[in-house]
Tab-separated table of C-alpha atoms and ligand atoms in Angstrom:
chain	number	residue	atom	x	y	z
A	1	UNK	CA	-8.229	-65.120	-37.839
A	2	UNK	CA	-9.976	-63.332	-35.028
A	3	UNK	CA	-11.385	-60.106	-34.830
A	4	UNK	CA	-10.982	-60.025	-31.044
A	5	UNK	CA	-8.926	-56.752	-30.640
A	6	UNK	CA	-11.031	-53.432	-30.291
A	7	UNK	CA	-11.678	-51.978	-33.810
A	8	UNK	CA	-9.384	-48.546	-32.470
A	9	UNK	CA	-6.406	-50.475	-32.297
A	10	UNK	CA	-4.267	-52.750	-34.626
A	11	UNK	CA	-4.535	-56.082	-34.071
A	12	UNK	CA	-1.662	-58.177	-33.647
A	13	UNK	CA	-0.625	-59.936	-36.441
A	14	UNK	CA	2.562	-61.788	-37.736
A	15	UNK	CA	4.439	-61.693	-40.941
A	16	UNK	CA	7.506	-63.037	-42.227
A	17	UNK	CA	9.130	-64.486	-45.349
A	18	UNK	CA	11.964	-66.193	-46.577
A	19	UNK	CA	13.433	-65.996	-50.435
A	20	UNK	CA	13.091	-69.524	-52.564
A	21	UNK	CA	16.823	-68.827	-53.253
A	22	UNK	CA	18.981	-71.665	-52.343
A	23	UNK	CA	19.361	-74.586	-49.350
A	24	UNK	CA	17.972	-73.352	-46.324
A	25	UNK	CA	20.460	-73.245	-43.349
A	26	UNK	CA	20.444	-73.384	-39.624
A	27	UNK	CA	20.708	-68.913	-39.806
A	28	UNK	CA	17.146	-69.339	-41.489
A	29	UNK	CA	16.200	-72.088	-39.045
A	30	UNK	CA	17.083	-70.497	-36.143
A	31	UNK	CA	16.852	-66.740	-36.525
A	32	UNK	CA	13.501	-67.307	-38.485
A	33	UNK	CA	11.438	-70.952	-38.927
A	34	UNK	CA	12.052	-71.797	-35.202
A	35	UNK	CA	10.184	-68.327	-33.593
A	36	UNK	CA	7.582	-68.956	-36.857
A	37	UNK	CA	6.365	-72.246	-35.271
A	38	UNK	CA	6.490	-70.955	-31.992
A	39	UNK	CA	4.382	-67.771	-32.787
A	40	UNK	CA	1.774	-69.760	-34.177
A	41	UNK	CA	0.698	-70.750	-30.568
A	42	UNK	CA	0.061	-67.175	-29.244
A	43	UNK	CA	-0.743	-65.576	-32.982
A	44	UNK	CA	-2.565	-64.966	-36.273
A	45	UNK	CA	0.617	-65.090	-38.444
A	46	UNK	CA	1.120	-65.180	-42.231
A	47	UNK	CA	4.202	-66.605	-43.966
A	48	UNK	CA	5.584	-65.873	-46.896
A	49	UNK	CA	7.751	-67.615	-49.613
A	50	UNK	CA	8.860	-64.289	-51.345
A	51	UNK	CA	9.499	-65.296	-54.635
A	52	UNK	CA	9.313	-61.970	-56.391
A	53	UNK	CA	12.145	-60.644	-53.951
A	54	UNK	CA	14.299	-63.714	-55.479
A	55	UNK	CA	14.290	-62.025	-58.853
A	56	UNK	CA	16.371	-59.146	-57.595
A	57	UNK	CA	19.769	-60.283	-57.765
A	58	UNK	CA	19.204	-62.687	-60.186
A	59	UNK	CA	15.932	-62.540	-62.854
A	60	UNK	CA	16.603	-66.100	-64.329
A	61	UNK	CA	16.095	-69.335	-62.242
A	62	UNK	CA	16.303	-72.745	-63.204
A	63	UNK	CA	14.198	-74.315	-61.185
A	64	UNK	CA	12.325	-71.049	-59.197
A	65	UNK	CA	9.262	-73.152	-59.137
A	66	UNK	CA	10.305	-76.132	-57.466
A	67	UNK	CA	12.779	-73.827	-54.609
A	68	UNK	CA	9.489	-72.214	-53.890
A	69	UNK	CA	7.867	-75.695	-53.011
A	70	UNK	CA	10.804	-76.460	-51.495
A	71	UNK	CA	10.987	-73.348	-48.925
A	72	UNK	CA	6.790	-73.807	-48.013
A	73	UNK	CA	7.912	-77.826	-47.289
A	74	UNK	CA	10.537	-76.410	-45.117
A	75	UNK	CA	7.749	-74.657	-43.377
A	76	UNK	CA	5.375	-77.419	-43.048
A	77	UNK	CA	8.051	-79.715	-41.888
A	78	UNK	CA	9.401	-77.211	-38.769
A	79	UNK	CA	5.570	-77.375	-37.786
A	80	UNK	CA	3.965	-75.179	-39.380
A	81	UNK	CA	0.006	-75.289	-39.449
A	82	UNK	CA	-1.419	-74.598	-42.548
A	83	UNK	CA	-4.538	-74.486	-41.698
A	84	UNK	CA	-4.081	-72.120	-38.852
A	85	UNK	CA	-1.963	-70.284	-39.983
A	86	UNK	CA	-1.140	-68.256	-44.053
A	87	UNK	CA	1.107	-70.516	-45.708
A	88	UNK	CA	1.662	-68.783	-49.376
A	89	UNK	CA	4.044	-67.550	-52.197
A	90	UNK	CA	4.059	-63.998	-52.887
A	91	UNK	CA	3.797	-63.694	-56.701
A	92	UNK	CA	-0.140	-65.104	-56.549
A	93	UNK	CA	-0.906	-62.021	-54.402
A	94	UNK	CA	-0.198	-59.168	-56.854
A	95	UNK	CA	-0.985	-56.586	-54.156
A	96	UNK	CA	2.281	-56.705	-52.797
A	97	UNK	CA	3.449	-56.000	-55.880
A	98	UNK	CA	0.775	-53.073	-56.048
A	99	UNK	CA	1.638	-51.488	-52.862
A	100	UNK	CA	5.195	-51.690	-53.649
A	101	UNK	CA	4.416	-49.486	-56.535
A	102	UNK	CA	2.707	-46.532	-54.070
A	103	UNK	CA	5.929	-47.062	-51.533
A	104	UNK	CA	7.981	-46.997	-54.138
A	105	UNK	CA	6.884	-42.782	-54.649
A	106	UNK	CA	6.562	-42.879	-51.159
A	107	UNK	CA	10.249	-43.643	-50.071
A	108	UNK	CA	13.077	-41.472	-51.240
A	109	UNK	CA	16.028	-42.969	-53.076
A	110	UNK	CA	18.477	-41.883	-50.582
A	111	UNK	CA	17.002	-44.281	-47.743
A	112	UNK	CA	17.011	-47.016	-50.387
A	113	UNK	CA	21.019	-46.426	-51.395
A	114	UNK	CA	21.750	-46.292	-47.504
A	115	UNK	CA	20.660	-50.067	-47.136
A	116	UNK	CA	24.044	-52.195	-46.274
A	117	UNK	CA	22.141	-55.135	-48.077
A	118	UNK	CA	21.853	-53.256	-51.405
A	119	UNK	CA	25.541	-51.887	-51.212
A	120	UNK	CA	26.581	-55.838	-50.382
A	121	UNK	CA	24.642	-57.156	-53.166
A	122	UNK	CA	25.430	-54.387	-55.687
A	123	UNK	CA	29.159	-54.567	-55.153
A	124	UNK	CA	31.507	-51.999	-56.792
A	125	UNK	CA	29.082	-51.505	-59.723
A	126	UNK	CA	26.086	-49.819	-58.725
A	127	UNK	CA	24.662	-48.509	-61.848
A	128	UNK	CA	24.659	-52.007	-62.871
A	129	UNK	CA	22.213	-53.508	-60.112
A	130	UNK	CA	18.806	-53.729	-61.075
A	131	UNK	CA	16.177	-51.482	-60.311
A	132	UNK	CA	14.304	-54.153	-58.553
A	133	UNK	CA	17.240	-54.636	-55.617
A	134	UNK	CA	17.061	-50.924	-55.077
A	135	UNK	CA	13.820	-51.257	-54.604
A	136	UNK	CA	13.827	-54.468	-52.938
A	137	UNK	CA	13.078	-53.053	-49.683
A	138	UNK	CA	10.132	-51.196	-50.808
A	139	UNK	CA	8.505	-54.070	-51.936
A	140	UNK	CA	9.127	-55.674	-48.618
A	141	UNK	CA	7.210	-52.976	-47.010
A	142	UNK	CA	4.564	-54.130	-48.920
A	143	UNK	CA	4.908	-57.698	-48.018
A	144	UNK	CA	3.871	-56.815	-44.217
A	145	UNK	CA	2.172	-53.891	-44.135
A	146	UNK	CA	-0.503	-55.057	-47.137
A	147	UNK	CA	-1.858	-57.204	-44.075
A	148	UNK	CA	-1.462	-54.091	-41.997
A	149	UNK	CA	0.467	-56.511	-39.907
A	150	UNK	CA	2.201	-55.461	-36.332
A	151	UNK	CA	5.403	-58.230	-35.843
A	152	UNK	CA	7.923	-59.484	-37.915
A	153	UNK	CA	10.011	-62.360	-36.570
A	154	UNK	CA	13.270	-62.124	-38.946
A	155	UNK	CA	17.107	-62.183	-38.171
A	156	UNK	CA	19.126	-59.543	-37.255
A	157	UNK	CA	20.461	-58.650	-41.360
A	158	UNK	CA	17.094	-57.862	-41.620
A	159	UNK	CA	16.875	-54.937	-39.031
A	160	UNK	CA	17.334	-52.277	-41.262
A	161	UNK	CA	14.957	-53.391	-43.355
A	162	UNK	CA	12.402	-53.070	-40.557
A	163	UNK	CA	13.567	-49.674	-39.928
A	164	UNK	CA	12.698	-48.540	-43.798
A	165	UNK	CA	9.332	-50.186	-43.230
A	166	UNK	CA	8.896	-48.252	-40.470
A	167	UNK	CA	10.002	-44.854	-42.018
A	168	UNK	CA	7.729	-45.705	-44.936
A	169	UNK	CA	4.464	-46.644	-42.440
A	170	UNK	CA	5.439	-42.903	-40.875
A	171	UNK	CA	5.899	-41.261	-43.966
A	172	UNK	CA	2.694	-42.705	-45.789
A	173	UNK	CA	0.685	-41.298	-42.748
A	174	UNK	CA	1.632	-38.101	-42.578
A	175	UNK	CA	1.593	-37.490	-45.787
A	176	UNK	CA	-1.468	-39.228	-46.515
A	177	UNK	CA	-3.264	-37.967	-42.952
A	178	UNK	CA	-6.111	-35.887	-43.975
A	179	UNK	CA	-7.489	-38.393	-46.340
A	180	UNK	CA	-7.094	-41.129	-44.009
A	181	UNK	CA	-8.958	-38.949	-41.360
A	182	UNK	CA	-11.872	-38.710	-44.270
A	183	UNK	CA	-12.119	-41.758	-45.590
A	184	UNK	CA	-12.396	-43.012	-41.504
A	185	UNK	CA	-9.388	-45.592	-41.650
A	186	UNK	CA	-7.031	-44.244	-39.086
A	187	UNK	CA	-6.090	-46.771	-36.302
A	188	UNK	CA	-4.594	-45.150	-33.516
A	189	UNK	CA	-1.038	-46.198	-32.103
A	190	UNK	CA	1.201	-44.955	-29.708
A	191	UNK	CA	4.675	-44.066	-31.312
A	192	UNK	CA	6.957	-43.140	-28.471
A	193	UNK	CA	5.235	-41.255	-25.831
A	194	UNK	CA	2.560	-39.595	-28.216
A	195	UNK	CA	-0.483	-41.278	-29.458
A	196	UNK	CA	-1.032	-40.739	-33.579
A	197	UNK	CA	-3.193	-41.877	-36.107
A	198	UNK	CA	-2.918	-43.594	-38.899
A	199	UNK	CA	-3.424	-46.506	-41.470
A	200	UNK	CA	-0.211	-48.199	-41.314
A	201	UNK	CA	0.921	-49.525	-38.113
A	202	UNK	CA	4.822	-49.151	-37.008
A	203	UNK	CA	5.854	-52.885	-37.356
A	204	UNK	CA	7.905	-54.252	-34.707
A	205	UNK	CA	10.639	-56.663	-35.609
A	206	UNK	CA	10.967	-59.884	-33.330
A	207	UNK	CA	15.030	-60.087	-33.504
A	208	UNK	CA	15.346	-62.054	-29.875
A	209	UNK	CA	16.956	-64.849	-28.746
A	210	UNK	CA	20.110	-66.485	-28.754
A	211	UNK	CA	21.263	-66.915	-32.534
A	212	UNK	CA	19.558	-63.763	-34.316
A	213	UNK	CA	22.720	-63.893	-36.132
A	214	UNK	CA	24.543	-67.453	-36.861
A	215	UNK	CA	27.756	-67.179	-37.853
A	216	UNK	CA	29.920	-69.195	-40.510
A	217	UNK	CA	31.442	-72.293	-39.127
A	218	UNK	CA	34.713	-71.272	-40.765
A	219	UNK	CA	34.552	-68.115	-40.136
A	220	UNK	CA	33.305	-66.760	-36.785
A	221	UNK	CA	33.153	-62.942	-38.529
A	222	UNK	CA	31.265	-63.863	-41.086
A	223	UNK	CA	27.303	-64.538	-41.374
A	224	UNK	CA	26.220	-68.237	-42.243
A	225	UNK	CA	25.104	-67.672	-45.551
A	226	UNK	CA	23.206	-69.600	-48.786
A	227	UNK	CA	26.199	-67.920	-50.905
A	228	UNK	CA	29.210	-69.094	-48.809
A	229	UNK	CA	31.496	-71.188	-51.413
A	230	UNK	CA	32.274	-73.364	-48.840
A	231	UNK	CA	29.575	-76.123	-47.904
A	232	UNK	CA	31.087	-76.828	-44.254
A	233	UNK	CA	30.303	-73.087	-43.250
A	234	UNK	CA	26.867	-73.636	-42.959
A	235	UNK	CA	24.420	-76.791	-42.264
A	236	UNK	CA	21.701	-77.149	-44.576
A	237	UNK	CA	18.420	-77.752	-43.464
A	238	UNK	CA	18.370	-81.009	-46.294
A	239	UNK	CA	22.183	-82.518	-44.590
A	240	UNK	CA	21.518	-85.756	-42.731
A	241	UNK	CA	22.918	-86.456	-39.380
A	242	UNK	CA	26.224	-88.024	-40.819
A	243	UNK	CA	26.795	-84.304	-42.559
A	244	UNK	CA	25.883	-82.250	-39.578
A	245	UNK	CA	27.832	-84.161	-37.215
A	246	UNK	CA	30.694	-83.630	-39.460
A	247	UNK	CA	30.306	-80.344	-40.260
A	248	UNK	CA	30.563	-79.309	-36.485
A	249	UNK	CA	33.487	-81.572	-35.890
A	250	UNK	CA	35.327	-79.689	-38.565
A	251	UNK	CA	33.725	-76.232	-37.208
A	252	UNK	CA	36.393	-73.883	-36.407
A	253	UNK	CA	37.415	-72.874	-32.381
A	254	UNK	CA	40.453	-71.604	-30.757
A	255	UNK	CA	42.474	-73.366	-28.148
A	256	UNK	CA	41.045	-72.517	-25.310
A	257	UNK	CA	38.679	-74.097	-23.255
A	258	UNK	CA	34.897	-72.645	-22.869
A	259	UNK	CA	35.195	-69.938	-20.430
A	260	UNK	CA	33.543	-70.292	-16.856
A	261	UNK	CA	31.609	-67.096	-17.552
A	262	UNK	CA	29.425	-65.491	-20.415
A	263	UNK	CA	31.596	-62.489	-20.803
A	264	UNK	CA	34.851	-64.905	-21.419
A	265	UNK	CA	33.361	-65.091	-24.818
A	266	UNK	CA	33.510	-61.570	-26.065
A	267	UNK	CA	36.342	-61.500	-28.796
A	268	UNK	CA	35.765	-65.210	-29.690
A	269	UNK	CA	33.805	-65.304	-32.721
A	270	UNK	CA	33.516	-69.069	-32.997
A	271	UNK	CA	33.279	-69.986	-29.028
A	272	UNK	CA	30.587	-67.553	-28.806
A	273	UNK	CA	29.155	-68.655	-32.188
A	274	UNK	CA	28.623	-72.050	-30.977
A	275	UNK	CA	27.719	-71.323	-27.505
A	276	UNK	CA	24.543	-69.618	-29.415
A	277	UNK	CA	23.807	-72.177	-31.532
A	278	UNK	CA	23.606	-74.726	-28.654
A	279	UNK	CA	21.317	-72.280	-26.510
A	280	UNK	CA	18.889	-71.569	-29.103
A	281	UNK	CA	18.504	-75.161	-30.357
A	282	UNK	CA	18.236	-76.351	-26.724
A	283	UNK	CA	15.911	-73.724	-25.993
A	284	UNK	CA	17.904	-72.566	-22.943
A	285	UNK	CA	20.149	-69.262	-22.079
A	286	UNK	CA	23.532	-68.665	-22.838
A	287	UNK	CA	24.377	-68.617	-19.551
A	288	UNK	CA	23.236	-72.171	-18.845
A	289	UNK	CA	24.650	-73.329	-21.733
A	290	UNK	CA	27.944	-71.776	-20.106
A	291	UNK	CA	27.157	-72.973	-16.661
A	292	UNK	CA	26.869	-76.660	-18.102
A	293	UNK	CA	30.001	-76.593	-20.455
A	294	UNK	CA	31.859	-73.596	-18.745
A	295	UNK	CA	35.993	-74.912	-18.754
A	296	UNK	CA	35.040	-77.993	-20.799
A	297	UNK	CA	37.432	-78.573	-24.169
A	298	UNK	CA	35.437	-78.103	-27.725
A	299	UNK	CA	36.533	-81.803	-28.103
A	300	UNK	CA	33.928	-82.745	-25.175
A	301	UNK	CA	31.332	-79.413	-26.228
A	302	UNK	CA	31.250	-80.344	-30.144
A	303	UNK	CA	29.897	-83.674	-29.600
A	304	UNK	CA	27.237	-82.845	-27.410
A	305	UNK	CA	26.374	-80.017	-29.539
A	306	UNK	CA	26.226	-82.574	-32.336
A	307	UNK	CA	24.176	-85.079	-30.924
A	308	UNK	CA	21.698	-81.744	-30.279
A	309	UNK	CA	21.984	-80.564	-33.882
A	310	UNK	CA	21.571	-84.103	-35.319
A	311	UNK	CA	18.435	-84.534	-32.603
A	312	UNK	CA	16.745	-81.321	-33.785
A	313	UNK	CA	17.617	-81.134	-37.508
A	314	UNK	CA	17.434	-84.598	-38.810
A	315	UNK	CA	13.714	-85.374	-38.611
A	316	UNK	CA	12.791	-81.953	-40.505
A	317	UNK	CA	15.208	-82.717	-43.172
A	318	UNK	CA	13.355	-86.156	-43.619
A	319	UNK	CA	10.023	-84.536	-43.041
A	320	UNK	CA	11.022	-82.185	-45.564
A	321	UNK	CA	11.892	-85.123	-48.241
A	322	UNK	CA	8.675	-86.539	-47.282
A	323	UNK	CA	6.708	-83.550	-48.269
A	324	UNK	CA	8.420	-82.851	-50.811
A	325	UNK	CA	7.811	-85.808	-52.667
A	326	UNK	CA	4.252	-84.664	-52.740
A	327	UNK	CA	4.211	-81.302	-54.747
A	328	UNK	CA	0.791	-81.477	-55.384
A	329	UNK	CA	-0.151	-81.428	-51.567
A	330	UNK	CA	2.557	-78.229	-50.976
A	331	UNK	CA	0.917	-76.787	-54.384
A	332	UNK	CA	-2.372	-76.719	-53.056
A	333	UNK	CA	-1.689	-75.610	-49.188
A	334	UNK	CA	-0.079	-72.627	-50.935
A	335	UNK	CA	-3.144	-71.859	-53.696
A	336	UNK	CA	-5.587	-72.370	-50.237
A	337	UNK	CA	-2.914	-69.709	-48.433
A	338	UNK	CA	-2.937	-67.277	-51.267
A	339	UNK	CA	-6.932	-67.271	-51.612
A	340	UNK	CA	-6.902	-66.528	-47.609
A	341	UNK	CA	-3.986	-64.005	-48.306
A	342	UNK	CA	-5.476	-62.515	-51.238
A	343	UNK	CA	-8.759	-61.645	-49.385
A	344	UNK	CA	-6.836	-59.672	-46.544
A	345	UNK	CA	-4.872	-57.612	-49.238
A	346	UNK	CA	-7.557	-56.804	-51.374
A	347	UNK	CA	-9.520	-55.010	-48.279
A	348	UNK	CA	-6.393	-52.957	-47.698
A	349	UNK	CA	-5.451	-52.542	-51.276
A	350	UNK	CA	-9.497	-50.979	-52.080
A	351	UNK	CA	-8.695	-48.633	-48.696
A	352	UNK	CA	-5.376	-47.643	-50.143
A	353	UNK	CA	-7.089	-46.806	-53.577
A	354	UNK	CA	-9.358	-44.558	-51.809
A	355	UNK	CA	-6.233	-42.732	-49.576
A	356	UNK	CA	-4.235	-42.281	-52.230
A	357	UNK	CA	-7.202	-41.006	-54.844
A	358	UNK	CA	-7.471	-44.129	-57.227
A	359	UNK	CA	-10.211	-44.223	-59.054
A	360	UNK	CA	-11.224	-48.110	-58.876
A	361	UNK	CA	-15.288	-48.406	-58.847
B	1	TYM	P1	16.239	-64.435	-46.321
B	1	TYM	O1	15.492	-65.295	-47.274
B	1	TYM	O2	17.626	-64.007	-46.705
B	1	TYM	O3	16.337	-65.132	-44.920
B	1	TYM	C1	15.200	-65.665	-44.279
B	1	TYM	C2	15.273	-65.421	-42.785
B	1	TYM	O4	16.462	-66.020	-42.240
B	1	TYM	C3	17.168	-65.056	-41.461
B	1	TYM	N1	18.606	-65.331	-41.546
B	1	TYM	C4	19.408	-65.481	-40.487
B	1	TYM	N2	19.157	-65.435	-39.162
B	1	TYM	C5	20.193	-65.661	-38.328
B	1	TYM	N3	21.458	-65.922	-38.753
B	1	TYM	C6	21.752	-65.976	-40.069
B	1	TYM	N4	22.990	-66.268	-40.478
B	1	TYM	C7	20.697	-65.758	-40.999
B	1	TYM	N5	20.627	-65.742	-42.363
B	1	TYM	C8	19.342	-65.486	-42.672
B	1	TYM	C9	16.812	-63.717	-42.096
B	1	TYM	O5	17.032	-62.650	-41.211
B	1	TYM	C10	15.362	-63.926	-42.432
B	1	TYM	O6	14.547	-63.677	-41.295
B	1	TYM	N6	14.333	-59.876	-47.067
B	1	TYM	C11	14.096	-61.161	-46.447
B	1	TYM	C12	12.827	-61.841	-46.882
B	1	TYM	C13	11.602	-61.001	-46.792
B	1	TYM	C14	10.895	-60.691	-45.605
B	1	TYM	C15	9.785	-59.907	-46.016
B	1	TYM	C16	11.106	-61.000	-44.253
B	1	TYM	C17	10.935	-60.423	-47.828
B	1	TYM	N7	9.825	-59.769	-47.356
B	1	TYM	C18	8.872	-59.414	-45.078
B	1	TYM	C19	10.179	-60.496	-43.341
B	1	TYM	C20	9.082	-59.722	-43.747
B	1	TYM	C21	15.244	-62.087	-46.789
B	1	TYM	O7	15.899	-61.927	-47.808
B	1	TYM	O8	15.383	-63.146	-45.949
């Protein structure tokens, strides 16, 4: 990590995680692991297998352990350095967990029953949910902002989660300013046209791109997701080129040819669906992607996009199985991570302690 950036000002740093629920999917791959691995070019990032956010919806895993190796060999696999860059799971840093705590009496409950996620997840029985996915925000707060960290490349179901960590940086500050202008830790930021001090820096989400939102392939009004019943609505990270190639052949379209222009697409879920998919695995716009395929049939645009799936997803799923296979080399990139991790939090956790008025020498 460098300590370029003047000592007034936050320095840029990265954060992100994913949860060790489930297969991984192109939505993940695309809306997160892809901008990870190109961040780590131009940034100091950390990422995050949040494995403490998995027990929210459901406390008892099987096999919790082995997703968790499973999501950092997904990492490694995209490209992921871990050398240059914080490869760890979240439970071996227990200052998240800490600094969930103090957000957890700094947010109000109200902002935490306004979250679409919880309301999703909770269902019709809300007294029911845990504590923990009310929370579950809060404690994602703490994931970033422990490391005091600036960007956060996630998809877009993750926006107003960004927002709460915002209101929760704001709210911390202001409430907390007089002792942070004591104790000498403010950092000063610009938030809209003013200029403000404070400890915890407004994060800004990374939610760019072509596919910040994949869609099912059954269903273009519907998000891929881990949960789906249905296998052929999303491809896996682990399916082999046999199963993705398949999976977009079946992939539901409508009639119609691909339109000449982008705006042709608006009120066709699917078209537009796999228009973005193409873009954002080819790297290109939208509008070349239309300017190449633009009248084509799906039954000449679904091959090609196949042969570009199978071209960029095949060799991570094999790297993946190749890493994999080695849990003792995954085990120890993430016990090196969380020692580099656990360093960083501690020296804003001991600041925190002295904001807030713990007593901790
Ligand atoms: P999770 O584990 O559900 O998803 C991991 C990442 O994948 C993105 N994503 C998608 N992007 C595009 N299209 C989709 N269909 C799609 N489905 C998932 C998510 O937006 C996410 O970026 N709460 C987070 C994990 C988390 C976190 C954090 C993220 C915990 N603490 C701190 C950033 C910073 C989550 O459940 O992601």
């Amino acid at each position: 990590m460098n300590d370029a950036a003047p000592t007034n000002e936050f320095r840029q740093l990265v954060f992100s995680g994913v949860q060790p629920t489930g297969n991984l999917h192109l939505g993940n791959y695309l809306g997160a692991l892809q901008k990870f691995v190109a961040l780590q070019d131009t940034h100091d990032c950390i990422y995050c297998v949040v494995d403490l956010h998995s027990l929210t919806a459901t406390l008892m895993h099987d096999d919790l352990m082995d997703q968790t190796r499973a999501i950092a060999a997904a990492y490694l696999a995209c490209g992921l350095d871990p050398k240059k860059n914080i490869i760890f799971n979240q439970s071996r840093v227990p200052q998240h967990a800490e600094l969930a705590w103090i957000f957890n009496c700094v947010a109000r409950i109200g902002w935490m029953n306004r979250m679409t996620q919880f309301k999703d997840k909770a269902g019709k029985d809300r007294e029911n949910a845990s504590l923990g996915l009310l929370a579950y925000p809060s404690l994602m707060a703490a994931d970033i902002l422990v490391y005091r960290a600036t960007h956060v490349p996630v998809g877009e179901d993750q926006k107003q989660h960004l927002e709460l960590t915002r209101d929760i940086a704001q709210k911390f500050n202001n409430d907390f300013s007089e002792r942070i202008a004591a104790c000498g830790y403010g950092v000063e930021m610009e938030v809209g046209e003013e200029r403000v001090n404070g400890f915890f820096p407004l994060t800004e989400p990374l939610i760019e791109g072509s596919a910040t939102r994949v869609m099912s392939l059954r269903d273009g009004t519907k998000k891929m997701s881990k949960s789906d019943p249905s296998d052929l609505s999303r491809i896996n990270l682990t399916d082999d080129a046999d199963a993705i190639a398949r999976k977009i052949r079946k992939a539901k379209t409508d009639p119609e040819p691909l339109p000449g222009e982008l705006e042709g697409l608006t009120g066709r879920a699917e078209a537009e669906n796999l228009v973005g998919i193409y873009a954002a695995l080819a790297e290109m716009s939208r509008e070349k992607v239309i300017a190449e395929f633009g009248g084509r049939q799906f039954s000449d645009f679904k091959p090609a996009l196949a042969e570009l799936a199978v071209e960029k997803l095949a060799p991570i799923a094999s790297e993946m199985r190749r890493i994999a296979a080695d849990p003792s080399y995954v085990d120890s990139v993430l016990r090196d991570g969380g020692e580099r991790a656990g360093a960083l939090a501690e020296e804003t956790m001991k600041k925190v302690h002295d904001i807030v008025g713990l007593l901790a020498n």
